[in-house]
XYZ file of C-alpha atoms in Angstrom:
273
model
C -21.634 -43.101 4.854
C -23.031 -46.452 3.720
C -22.824 -48.227 0.378
C -25.839 -49.257 -1.665
C -26.221 -50.845 -5.095
C -28.149 -48.585 -7.455
C -29.228 -48.505 -11.079
C -28.576 -45.244 -12.905
C -30.497 -44.587 -16.101
C -29.248 -41.893 -18.476
C -31.112 -41.829 -21.773
C -30.866 -45.369 -23.151
C -27.905 -46.296 -20.977
C -28.336 -48.308 -17.795
C -25.439 -48.569 -15.360
C -25.316 -50.785 -12.281
C -23.041 -49.284 -9.642
C -22.306 -48.912 -5.936
C -23.090 -45.446 -4.583
C -22.199 -43.744 -1.330
C -25.326 -42.863 0.661
C -25.621 -40.411 3.561
C -26.380 -42.361 6.720
C -29.365 -41.272 8.775
C -30.187 -42.847 12.101
C -32.245 -42.220 15.218
C -30.236 -40.494 17.949
C -31.890 -40.479 21.361
C -30.810 -37.783 23.830
C -31.233 -38.911 27.421
C -30.498 -36.470 30.249
C -29.783 -37.885 33.699
C -31.595 -41.068 32.754
C -34.708 -39.307 31.419
C -35.474 -39.452 27.651
C -35.759 -35.973 26.160
C -35.801 -36.162 22.353
C -35.066 -38.421 19.423
C -33.419 -36.654 16.500
C -32.804 -38.086 13.056
C -29.139 -37.388 12.375
C -25.944 -38.526 10.714
C -23.998 -40.591 13.302
C -20.781 -38.551 13.088
C -19.346 -36.070 15.617
C -22.020 -37.113 18.095
C -20.228 -35.636 21.112
C -20.191 -32.278 19.319
C -23.893 -32.767 18.582
C -24.668 -33.565 22.225
C -22.857 -30.469 23.468
C -24.137 -28.150 20.735
C -27.736 -29.300 21.112
C -27.562 -28.843 24.888
C -26.172 -25.325 24.502
C -28.367 -24.138 21.642
C -31.528 -25.449 23.324
C -30.641 -23.641 26.557
C -30.465 -26.882 28.529
C -27.049 -25.914 29.893
C -25.427 -22.484 30.118
C -21.866 -23.456 29.216
C -19.827 -26.454 28.130
C -18.617 -27.226 31.662
C -22.182 -28.133 32.661
C -22.185 -31.134 30.358
C -20.635 -33.420 32.949
C -20.516 -36.614 30.904
C -21.560 -38.090 27.560
C -21.847 -41.800 26.873
C -22.581 -43.080 23.363
C -24.514 -46.338 23.382
C -25.148 -48.297 20.208
C -28.704 -49.604 19.984
C -30.238 -52.091 17.585
C -32.210 -49.316 15.878
C -30.010 -46.279 16.478
C -27.769 -44.554 18.987
C -28.395 -43.308 22.508
C -26.514 -40.331 23.903
C -26.643 -40.538 27.688
C -25.841 -37.101 29.042
C -25.282 -36.046 32.631
C -25.999 -32.455 33.649
C -26.263 -30.689 37.043
C -29.428 -31.520 39.009
C -30.765 -27.948 38.821
C -30.444 -27.943 35.032
C -32.193 -31.298 34.797
C -35.006 -30.092 37.048
C -35.527 -27.063 34.782
C -35.450 -29.308 31.717
C -38.194 -31.489 33.135
C -40.458 -28.441 33.186
C -40.345 -28.217 29.376
C -40.294 -31.772 28.046
C -40.141 -32.655 24.379
C -42.670 -35.318 23.558
C -42.115 -36.044 19.866
C -39.398 -37.222 17.552
C -37.224 -34.692 15.763
C -37.023 -35.231 12.022
C -33.754 -34.497 10.260
C -35.279 -31.343 8.728
C -36.782 -30.091 11.976
C -35.147 -27.975 14.641
C -38.015 -27.562 17.101
C -40.091 -30.735 16.642
C -41.435 -32.029 19.916
C -41.272 -28.732 21.780
C -44.635 -28.456 23.476
C -44.942 -24.743 24.198
C -44.604 -21.790 21.819
C -42.843 -19.858 24.584
C -40.089 -22.489 24.598
C -39.532 -21.928 20.882
C -39.982 -18.157 20.674
C -37.658 -17.434 23.569
C -35.726 -14.180 23.838
C -32.406 -14.434 22.009
C -28.978 -13.622 23.385
C -27.831 -10.273 21.976
C -24.767 -10.404 19.739
C -21.590 -8.484 20.488
C -20.537 -5.605 18.256
C -18.367 -8.000 16.271
C -16.362 -6.985 13.223
C -16.708 -5.870 9.627
C -16.099 -8.301 6.759
C -15.233 -7.557 3.185
C -17.248 -9.166 0.371
C -14.063 -10.990 -0.675
C -14.098 -12.751 2.704
C -17.634 -13.997 2.069
C -16.572 -15.282 -1.348
C -13.573 -17.039 0.157
C -15.729 -18.723 2.803
C -18.257 -19.879 0.205
C -15.479 -21.287 -1.973
C -13.903 -23.163 0.939
C -17.341 -24.360 2.028
C -17.779 -26.175 -1.289
C -14.335 -27.754 -0.987
C -14.591 -28.940 2.625
C -17.684 -31.152 2.558
C -16.310 -34.683 2.122
C -19.556 -36.441 3.024
C -21.649 -34.310 0.698
C -19.113 -34.798 -2.089
C -19.683 -38.538 -1.813
C -23.450 -38.534 -1.222
C -24.930 -35.190 -2.293
C -27.401 -35.512 0.573
C -26.131 -33.586 3.576
C -25.996 -30.019 4.855
C -22.987 -28.261 6.321
C -22.469 -25.545 8.905
C -19.067 -23.883 9.027
C -17.331 -21.233 11.104
C -14.940 -18.840 9.399
C -12.563 -16.151 10.630
C -13.233 -12.545 9.520
C -10.961 -13.034 6.488
C -13.174 -15.908 5.291
C -10.923 -18.834 6.222
C -13.038 -21.774 7.389
C -11.738 -23.214 10.644
C -14.457 -25.708 11.557
C -17.116 -27.510 9.534
C -19.670 -30.135 10.450
C -22.028 -32.103 8.187
C -25.360 -33.808 8.802
C -28.531 -34.795 6.975
C -30.297 -32.193 9.116
C -29.283 -28.558 8.794
C -30.119 -27.927 12.469
C -28.035 -30.916 13.499
C -25.077 -29.656 11.467
C -25.296 -26.289 13.237
C -25.601 -27.938 16.647
C -22.496 -29.995 15.876
C -20.643 -26.847 14.861
C -21.684 -25.052 18.059
C -20.526 -28.052 20.068
C -17.179 -28.121 18.269
C -16.669 -24.403 18.924
C -17.360 -24.881 22.619
C -15.215 -28.006 22.854
C -12.244 -26.209 21.291
C -12.821 -23.118 23.466
C -13.156 -20.821 20.461
C -14.918 -17.481 20.755
C -17.815 -17.829 18.332
C -18.160 -14.054 18.159
C -14.693 -13.814 16.584
C -15.922 -15.373 13.333
C -19.068 -15.972 11.300
C -21.276 -18.906 10.403
C -21.803 -20.152 6.853
C -24.798 -22.406 6.170
C -25.674 -24.542 3.154
C -29.371 -24.054 3.828
C -32.044 -21.432 4.192
C -31.862 -19.240 7.282
C -34.922 -20.176 9.297
C -35.903 -18.849 12.717
C -34.371 -21.712 14.669
C -31.071 -21.490 12.768
C -30.768 -17.835 13.759
C -31.805 -18.617 17.342
C -29.146 -21.325 17.636
C -26.535 -18.948 16.219
C -27.563 -16.274 18.712
C -27.260 -18.749 21.577
C -23.646 -19.386 20.563
C -22.814 -15.678 20.303
C -22.397 -15.649 16.521
C -22.950 -12.126 15.206
C -22.901 -12.790 11.447
C -24.812 -15.604 9.736
C -24.347 -16.245 6.024
C -26.720 -18.641 4.239
C -26.697 -19.730 0.615
C -30.488 -19.639 0.484
C -33.280 -17.360 1.681
C -34.266 -16.372 5.212
C -37.793 -16.408 6.586
C -39.545 -13.300 7.878
C -39.360 -14.552 11.467
C -35.641 -15.219 11.066
C -35.100 -11.638 9.879
C -37.071 -10.231 12.811
C -35.142 -12.375 15.290
C -31.767 -11.524 13.759
C -32.534 -7.819 14.040
C -33.685 -8.214 17.621
C -30.535 -10.172 18.503
C -28.205 -7.739 16.773
C -27.166 -10.340 14.197
C -26.216 -9.503 10.630
C -28.177 -11.938 8.467
C -27.004 -12.562 4.910
C -28.934 -14.712 2.441
C -28.570 -15.852 -1.161
C -24.792 -15.781 -0.700
C -23.408 -17.212 -3.909
C -20.211 -16.304 -5.757
C -20.047 -12.497 -5.970
C -23.555 -11.636 -4.774
C -25.531 -11.717 -1.555
C -28.452 -10.015 0.177
C -27.971 -8.412 3.598
C -31.238 -8.392 5.549
C -30.232 -6.968 8.946
C -27.447 -4.954 10.527
C -25.690 -4.221 7.183
C -22.825 -2.279 8.790
C -20.933 -5.553 9.412
C -20.586 -6.174 5.659
C -18.409 -3.550 4.021
C -19.653 -2.236 0.700
C -17.761 0.122 -1.578
C -20.630 0.453 -4.011
C -20.216 3.068 -6.731
C -23.938 3.505 -7.222
C -26.698 2.752 -4.750
C -30.189 2.485 -6.222
C -32.935 3.061 -3.679
C -36.454 1.812 -4.269
C -39.185 4.303 -4.987
C -41.446 5.004 -1.999
C -44.583 2.933 -1.989
C -47.803 4.720 -2.782
C-alpha cells in the first residue's frame, strides 16, 4: 500500500486527507534467463505468485520443479527470476507469451487458442458442504482483507475448509494474480487443495476455473456471476461452480451434489415451448 494526498468532496464539504492506495507495479517473470510475461500486480507475496503462476499455467507440474526464485527490484517494477528444469523450459519456449498481462487479465499474451483452451485436470470427488459453511466463509472473507479494507481496490482469493473456516487468503489488484498467489501458498504449505474450497471476490471467468482445476480445487465459490465458458469448463472438470454467493443465497451452476440443500419446496421451471 502507498499513501497519496487526495481531496474528497461530499456535498458542499471539501476535505483534504491522506488515503491508502493499492499499489500496482509491473512484475516480470523470467524463466531460466528468458523473459516470459509481464504482469501488473500488487508487489506482495511474490514468491507465492511465482509458484502459483507457474503451476496454474502448466509451466511446471509440481512445486518441487520451481528450483529457485530471485526477486530483483527494478527502477520501474520487479523481476522474478525463476529457475526450472531444462525440459520444462524447453517446453515453455514452444508457447511463448509476447504481450504484457494487465491486472485484470489472466491470459493476455498467450499466442495460441490451444494454449488457453487446454484440457482441465479433473477434480476429485471431494466433499459436501452445508450452506452455513458458505455463509461462514463469505463472512470471514470480508473480515480478512486488510489491504482492501484500507484501499477498496483489490481482489481476494481464499481457501476454506469444508466447515467454511478460511485458512489462507491472498490479495492483489488482479483477481487472477490473487488466485495464483493462493495456489502458490497452498503448494508452499503442502496443503491438499482438494480438501477445501476456493472463495473469490470476483466473477468466475473461464481462466479462474481453469486455474482452480489445475490446483485440484473441486468447489469454487464466487460472489459474482460466472461466464458460459466457465460453466462449461467447470462441468467438464467435475468442479462445483457457485456464483452470486452473498449472505444466505447463492446459485449453483454445476455439480450441485457438493452443496447440501434441505429445501422444503423446489420450484422447477416450465418446459420451454
